[in-house]
XYZ file of C-alpha atoms in Angstrom:
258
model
C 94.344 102.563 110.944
C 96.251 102.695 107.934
C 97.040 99.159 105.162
C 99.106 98.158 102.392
C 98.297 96.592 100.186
C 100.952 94.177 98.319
C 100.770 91.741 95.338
C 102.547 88.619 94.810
C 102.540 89.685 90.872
C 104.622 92.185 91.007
C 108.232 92.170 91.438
C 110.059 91.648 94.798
C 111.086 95.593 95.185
C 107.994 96.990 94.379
C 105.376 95.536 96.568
C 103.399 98.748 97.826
C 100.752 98.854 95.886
C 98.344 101.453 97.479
C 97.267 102.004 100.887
C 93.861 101.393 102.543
C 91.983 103.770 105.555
C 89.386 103.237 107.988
C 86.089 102.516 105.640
C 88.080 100.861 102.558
C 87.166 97.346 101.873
C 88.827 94.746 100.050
C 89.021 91.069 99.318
C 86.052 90.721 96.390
C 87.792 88.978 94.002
C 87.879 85.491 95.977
C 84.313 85.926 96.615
C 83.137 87.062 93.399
C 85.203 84.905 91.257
C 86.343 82.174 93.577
C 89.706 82.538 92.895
C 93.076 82.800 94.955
C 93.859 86.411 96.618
C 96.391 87.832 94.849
C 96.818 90.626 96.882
C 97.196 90.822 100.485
C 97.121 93.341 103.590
C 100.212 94.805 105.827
C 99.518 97.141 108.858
C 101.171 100.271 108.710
C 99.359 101.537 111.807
C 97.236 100.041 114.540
C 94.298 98.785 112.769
C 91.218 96.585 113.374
C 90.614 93.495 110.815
C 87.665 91.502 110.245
C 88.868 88.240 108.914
C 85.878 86.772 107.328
C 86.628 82.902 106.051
C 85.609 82.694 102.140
C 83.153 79.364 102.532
C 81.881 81.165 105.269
C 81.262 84.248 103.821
C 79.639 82.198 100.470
C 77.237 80.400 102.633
C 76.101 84.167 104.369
C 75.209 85.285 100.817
C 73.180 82.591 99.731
C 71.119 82.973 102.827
C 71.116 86.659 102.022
C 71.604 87.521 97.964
C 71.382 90.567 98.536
C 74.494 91.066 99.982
C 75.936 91.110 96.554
C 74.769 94.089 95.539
C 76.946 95.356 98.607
C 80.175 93.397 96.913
C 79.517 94.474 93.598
C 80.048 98.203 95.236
C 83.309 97.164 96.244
C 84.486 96.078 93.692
C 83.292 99.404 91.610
C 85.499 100.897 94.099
C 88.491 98.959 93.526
C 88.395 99.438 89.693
C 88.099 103.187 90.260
C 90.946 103.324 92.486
C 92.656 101.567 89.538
C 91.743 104.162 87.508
C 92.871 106.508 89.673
C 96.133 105.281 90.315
C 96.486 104.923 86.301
C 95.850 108.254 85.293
C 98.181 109.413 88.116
C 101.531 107.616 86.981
C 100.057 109.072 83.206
C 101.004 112.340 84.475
C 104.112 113.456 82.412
C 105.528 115.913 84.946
C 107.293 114.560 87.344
C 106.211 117.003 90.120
C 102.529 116.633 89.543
C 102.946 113.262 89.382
C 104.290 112.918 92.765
C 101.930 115.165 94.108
C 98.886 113.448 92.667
C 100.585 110.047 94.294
C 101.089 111.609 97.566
C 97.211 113.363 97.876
C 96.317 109.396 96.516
C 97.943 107.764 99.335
C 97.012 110.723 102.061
C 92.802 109.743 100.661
C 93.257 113.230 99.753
C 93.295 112.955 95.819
C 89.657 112.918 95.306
C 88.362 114.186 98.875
C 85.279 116.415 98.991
C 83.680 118.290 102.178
C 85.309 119.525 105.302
C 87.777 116.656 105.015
C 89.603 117.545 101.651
C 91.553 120.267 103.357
C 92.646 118.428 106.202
C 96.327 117.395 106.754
C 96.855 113.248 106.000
C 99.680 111.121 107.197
C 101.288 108.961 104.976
C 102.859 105.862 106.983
C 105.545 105.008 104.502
C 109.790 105.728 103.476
C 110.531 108.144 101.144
C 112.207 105.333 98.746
C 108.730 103.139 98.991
C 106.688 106.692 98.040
C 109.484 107.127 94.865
C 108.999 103.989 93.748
C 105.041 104.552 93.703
C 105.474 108.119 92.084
C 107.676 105.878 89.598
C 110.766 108.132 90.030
C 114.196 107.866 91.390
C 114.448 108.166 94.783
C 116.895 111.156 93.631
C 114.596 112.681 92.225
C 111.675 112.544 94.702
C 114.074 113.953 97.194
C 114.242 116.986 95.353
C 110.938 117.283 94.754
C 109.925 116.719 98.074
C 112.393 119.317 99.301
C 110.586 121.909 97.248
C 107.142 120.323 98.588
C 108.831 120.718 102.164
C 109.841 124.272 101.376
C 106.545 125.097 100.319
C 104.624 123.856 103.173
C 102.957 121.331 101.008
C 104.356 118.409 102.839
C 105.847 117.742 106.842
C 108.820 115.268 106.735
C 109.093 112.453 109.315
C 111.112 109.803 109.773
C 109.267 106.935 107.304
C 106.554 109.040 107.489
C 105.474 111.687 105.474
C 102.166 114.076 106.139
C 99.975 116.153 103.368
C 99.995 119.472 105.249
C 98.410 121.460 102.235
C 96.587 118.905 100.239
C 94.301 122.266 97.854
C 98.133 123.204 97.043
C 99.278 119.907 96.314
C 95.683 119.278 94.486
C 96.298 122.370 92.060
C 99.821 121.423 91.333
C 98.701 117.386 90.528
C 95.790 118.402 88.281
C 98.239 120.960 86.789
C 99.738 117.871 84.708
C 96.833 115.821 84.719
C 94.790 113.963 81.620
C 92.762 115.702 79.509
C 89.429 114.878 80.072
C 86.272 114.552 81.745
C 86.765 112.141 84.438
C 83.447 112.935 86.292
C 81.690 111.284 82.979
C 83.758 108.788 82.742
C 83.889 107.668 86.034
C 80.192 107.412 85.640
C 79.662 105.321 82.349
C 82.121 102.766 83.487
C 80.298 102.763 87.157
C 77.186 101.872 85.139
C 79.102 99.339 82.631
C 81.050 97.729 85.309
C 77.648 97.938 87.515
C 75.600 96.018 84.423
C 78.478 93.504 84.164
C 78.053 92.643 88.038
C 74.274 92.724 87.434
C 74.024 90.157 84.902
C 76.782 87.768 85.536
C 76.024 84.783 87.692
C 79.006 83.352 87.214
C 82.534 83.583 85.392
C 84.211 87.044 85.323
C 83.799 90.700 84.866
C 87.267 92.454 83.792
C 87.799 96.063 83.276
C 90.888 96.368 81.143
C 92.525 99.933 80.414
C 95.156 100.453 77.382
C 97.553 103.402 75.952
C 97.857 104.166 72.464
C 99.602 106.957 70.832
C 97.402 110.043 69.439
C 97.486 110.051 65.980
C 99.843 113.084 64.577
C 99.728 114.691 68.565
C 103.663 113.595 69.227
C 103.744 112.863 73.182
C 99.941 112.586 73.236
C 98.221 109.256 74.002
C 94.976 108.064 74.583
C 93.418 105.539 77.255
C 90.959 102.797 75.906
C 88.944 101.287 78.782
C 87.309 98.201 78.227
C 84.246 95.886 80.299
C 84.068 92.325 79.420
C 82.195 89.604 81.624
C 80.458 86.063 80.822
C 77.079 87.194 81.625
C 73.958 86.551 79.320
C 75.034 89.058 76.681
C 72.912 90.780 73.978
C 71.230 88.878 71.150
C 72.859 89.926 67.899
C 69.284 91.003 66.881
C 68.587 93.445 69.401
C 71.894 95.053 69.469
C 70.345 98.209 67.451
C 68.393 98.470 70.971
C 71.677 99.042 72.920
C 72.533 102.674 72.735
C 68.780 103.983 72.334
C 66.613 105.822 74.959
C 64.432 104.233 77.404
C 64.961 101.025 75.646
C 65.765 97.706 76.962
C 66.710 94.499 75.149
C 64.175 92.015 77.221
C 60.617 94.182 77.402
C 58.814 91.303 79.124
C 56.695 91.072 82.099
C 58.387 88.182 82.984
C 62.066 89.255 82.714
C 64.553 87.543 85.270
C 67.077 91.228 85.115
C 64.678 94.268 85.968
C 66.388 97.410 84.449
């Protein structure tokens, strides 16, 4: 079944966040940092939930630690559908922005192997899909027209369906960042991975700001950022940090291996 997810930060007419298929897991943050969810889950669709209590849950993992490394993949996943859904709404172009919202929400966005072609419903109004695509709802009715037209999309009442998702994938990269996202993906999947790692307690945040390209008008740039609490880097070894096969603790008797 299909999810939404909503967020009690946000403001009362834009609540859909993003929406969550069979496979997709959420709810780290309360475990991992023991604070209150901030975001919660709506069925769309029928769906089967396992409601897991979080002292519960806490007492599983100390029995079996190595369950975290399980939660820590989560919530990798959750920061890279963040960065997903950032560099969508980056898109300038209003019609490759939409499309890159609607192959997002379908799971079609960054699909590989006999699924990626496959139509995708999208259980949702027209007006809640606008306001995602951060356009009027104008607007995305004439773009979704031309979608319609096209093939791209089937309309259904508060329900929409990716039909051609490689069309839809061509137009949304059309307008996309510059960039290599592949690499990037996979430094901050090692960064954010390291944070996890070697942070017993406190917080890892992954924080992503815009600046304006110097003297490229209309160009900006995105600065990603990993912070957490962990046991850091002694300011004499940081000359260690960005050689090869080098590590900052060498000893036999390290608690971190790697």
């Amino acid at each position: 079944g299909v999810v939404t997810m909503q967020s009690r930060l946000t403001h009362p007419d834009a609540v859909l966040l993003h929406m969550l298929r069979p496979g997709e897991w959420f709810g780290t943050v309360p475990v991992l940092l023991k604070r209150d969810r901030r975001i919660t889950a709506v069925a769309r669709t029928d769906v089967n939930l396992l409601r897991v209590p979080g002292d519960e849950l806490r007492a599983l993992l100390k029995r079996h630690p190595e369950w975290f490394a399980e939660l820590g993949r989560d919530a990798v996943y959750n920061m890279d559908l963040a960065m997903q859904l950032a560099a969508d709404l980056l898109i300038r172009d209003a019609s490759a922005r939409c499309a890159a919202v609607l192959l997002r929400l379908a799971g079609r966005r960054w699909a590989s192997g006999p699924d990626a072609g496959l139509p995708s419903e999208i259980p949702a109004s027209q007006s809640e899909v606008a306001m995602l695509c951060n356009v009027s709802r104008n607007t995305f009715s004439r773009i979704l027209r031309y979608f319609s037209s096209r093939r791209f999309v089937t309309v259904s009442y508060r329900s929409l369906t990716v039909s051609d998702p490689a069309s839809l994938r061509e137009l949304a990269d059309s307008g996309s960042t510059v960039g290599d996202s592949t690499r990037l993906r996979q430094v901050l999947l090692n960064f954010v991975g390291n944070a996890v790692k070697f942070t017993e307690k406190g917080e890892v945040v992954v924080s992503i700001s815009v600046e304006p390209e110097a003297g490229a008008e209309g160009v900006h740039e995105l600065h990603f950022a990993v912070k957490d609490t962990g046991i850091g880097i002694p300011a004499e070894r940081m000359d260690r940090l960005f050689q090869s096969f080098s590590q900052v603790d060498t000893s036999t008797a390290r608690k971190y291996g790697g």
